[in-house]
PDB file of C-alpha atoms in Angstrom:
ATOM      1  CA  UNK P   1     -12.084   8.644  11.572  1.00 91.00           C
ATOM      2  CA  UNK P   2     -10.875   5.647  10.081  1.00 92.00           C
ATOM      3  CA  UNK P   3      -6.998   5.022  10.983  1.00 94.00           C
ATOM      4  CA  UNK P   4      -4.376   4.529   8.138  1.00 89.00           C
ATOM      5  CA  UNK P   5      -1.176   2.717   8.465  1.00 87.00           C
ATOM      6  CA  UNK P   6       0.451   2.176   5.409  1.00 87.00           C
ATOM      7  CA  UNK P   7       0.905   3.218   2.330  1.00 88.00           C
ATOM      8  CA  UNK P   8       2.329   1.642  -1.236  1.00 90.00           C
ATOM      9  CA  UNK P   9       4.023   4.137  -3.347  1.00 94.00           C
ATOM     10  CA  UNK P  10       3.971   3.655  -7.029  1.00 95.00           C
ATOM     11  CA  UNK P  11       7.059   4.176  -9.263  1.00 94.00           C
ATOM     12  CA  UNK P  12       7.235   5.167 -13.079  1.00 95.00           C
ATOM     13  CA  UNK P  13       9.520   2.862 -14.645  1.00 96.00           C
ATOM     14  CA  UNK P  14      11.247   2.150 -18.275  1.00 96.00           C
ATOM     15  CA  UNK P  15      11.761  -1.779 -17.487  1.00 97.00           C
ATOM     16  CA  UNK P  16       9.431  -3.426 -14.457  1.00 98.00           C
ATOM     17  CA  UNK P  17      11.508  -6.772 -14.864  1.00 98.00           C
ATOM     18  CA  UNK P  18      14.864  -4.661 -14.649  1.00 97.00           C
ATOM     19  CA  UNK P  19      13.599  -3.292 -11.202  1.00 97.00           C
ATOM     20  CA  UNK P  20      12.252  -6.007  -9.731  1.00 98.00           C
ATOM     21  CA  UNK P  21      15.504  -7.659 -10.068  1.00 98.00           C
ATOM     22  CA  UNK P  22      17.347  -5.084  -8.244  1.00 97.00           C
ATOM     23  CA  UNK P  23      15.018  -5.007  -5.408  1.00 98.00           C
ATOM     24  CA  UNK P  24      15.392  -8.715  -5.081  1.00 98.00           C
ATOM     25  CA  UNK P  25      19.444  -9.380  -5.563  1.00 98.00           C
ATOM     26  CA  UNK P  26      20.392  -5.804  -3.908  1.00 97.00           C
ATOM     27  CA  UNK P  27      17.361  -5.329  -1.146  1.00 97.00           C
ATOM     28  CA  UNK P  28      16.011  -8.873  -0.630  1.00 98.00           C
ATOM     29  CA  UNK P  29      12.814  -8.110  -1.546  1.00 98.00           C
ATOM     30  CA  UNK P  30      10.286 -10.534  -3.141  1.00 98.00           C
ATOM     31  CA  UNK P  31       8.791  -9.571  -6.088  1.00 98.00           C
ATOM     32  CA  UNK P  32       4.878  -9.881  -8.073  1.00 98.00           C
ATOM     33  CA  UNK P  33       5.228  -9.210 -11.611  1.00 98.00           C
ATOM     34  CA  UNK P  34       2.263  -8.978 -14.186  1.00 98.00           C
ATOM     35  CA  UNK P  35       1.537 -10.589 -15.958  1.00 97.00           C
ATOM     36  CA  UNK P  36       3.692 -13.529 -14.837  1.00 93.00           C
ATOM     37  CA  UNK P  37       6.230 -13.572 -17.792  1.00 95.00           C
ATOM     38  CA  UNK P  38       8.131 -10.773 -19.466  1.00 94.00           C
ATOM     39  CA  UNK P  39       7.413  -8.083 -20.502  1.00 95.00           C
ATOM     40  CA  UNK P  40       5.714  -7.152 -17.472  1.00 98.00           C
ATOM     41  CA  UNK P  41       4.056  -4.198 -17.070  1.00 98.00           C
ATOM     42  CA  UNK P  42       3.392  -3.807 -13.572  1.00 98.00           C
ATOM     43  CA  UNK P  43       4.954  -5.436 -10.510  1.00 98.00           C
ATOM     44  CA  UNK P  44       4.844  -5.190  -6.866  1.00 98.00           C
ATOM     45  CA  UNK P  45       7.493  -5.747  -4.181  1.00 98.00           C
ATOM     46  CA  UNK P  46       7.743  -6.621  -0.538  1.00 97.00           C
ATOM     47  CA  UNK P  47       9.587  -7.174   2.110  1.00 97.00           C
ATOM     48  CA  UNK P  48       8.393  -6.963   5.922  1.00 96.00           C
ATOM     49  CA  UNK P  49       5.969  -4.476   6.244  1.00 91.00           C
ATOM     50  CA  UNK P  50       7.244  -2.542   2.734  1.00 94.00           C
ATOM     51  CA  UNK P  51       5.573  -2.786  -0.202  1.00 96.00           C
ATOM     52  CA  UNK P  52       6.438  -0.750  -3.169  1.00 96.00           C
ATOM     53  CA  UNK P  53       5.081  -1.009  -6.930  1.00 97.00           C
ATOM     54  CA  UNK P  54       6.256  -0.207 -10.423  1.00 97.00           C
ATOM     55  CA  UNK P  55       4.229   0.863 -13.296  1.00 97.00           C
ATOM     56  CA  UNK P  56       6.270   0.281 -16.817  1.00 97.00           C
ATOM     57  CA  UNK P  57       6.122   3.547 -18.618  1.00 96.00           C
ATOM     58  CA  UNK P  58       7.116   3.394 -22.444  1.00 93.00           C
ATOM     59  CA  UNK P  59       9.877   5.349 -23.092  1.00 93.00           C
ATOM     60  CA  UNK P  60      10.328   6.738 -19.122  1.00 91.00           C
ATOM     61  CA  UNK P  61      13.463   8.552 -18.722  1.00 89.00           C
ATOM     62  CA  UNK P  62      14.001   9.541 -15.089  1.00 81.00           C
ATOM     63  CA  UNK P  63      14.575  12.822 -14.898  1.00 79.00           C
ATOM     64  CA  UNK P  64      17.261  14.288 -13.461  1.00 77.00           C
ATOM     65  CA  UNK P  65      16.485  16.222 -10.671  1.00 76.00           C
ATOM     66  CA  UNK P  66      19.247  16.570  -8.678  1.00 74.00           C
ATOM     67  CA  UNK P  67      20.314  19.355 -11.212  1.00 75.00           C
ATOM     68  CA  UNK P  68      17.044  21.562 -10.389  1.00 76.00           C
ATOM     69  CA  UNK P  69      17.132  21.054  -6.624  1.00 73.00           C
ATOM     70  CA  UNK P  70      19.669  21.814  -3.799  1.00 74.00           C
ATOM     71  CA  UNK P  71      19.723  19.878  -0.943  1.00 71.00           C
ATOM     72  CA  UNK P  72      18.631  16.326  -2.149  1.00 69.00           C
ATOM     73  CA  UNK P  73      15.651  14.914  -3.917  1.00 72.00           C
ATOM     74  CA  UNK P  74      13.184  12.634  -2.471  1.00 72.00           C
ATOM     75  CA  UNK P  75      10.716  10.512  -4.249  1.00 68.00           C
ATOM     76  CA  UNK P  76       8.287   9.183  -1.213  1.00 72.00           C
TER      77      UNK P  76
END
């Protein structure tokens, strides 16, 4: 059986470019937006052996979970 070892979660999103920026100034990831100018509509990040992607969603509103759920909420 073939042997996995990592795995890139994808993230609903409102604003990709909003995100990305975050990731970079806050985490110190690099980021891979598409296309390459605004508005982007899908992106990727990295950093080390992380890579995580965002999918813009029109009108996403994240919902709020932490109202339906005791004892945290984890997306991946």
């Amino acid at each position: 059986m073939s042997k996995l070892s990592r795995a890139a979660p994808t993230f609903p999103v409102a604003d990709v470019g909003a995100t990305i920026r975050w990731y970079e100034t806050e985490l110190g990831f690099n980021s891979y937006p598409f296309p390459e100018n605004p508005p982007y509509v899908f992106a990727s990040v990295g950093r080390d052996d992380v890579e995580i992607m965002f999918q813009r969603i029109e009108g996403y509103q994240k919902p709020d979970l932490y109202q339906r759920r005791s004892g945290g909420v984890w997306d991946a």
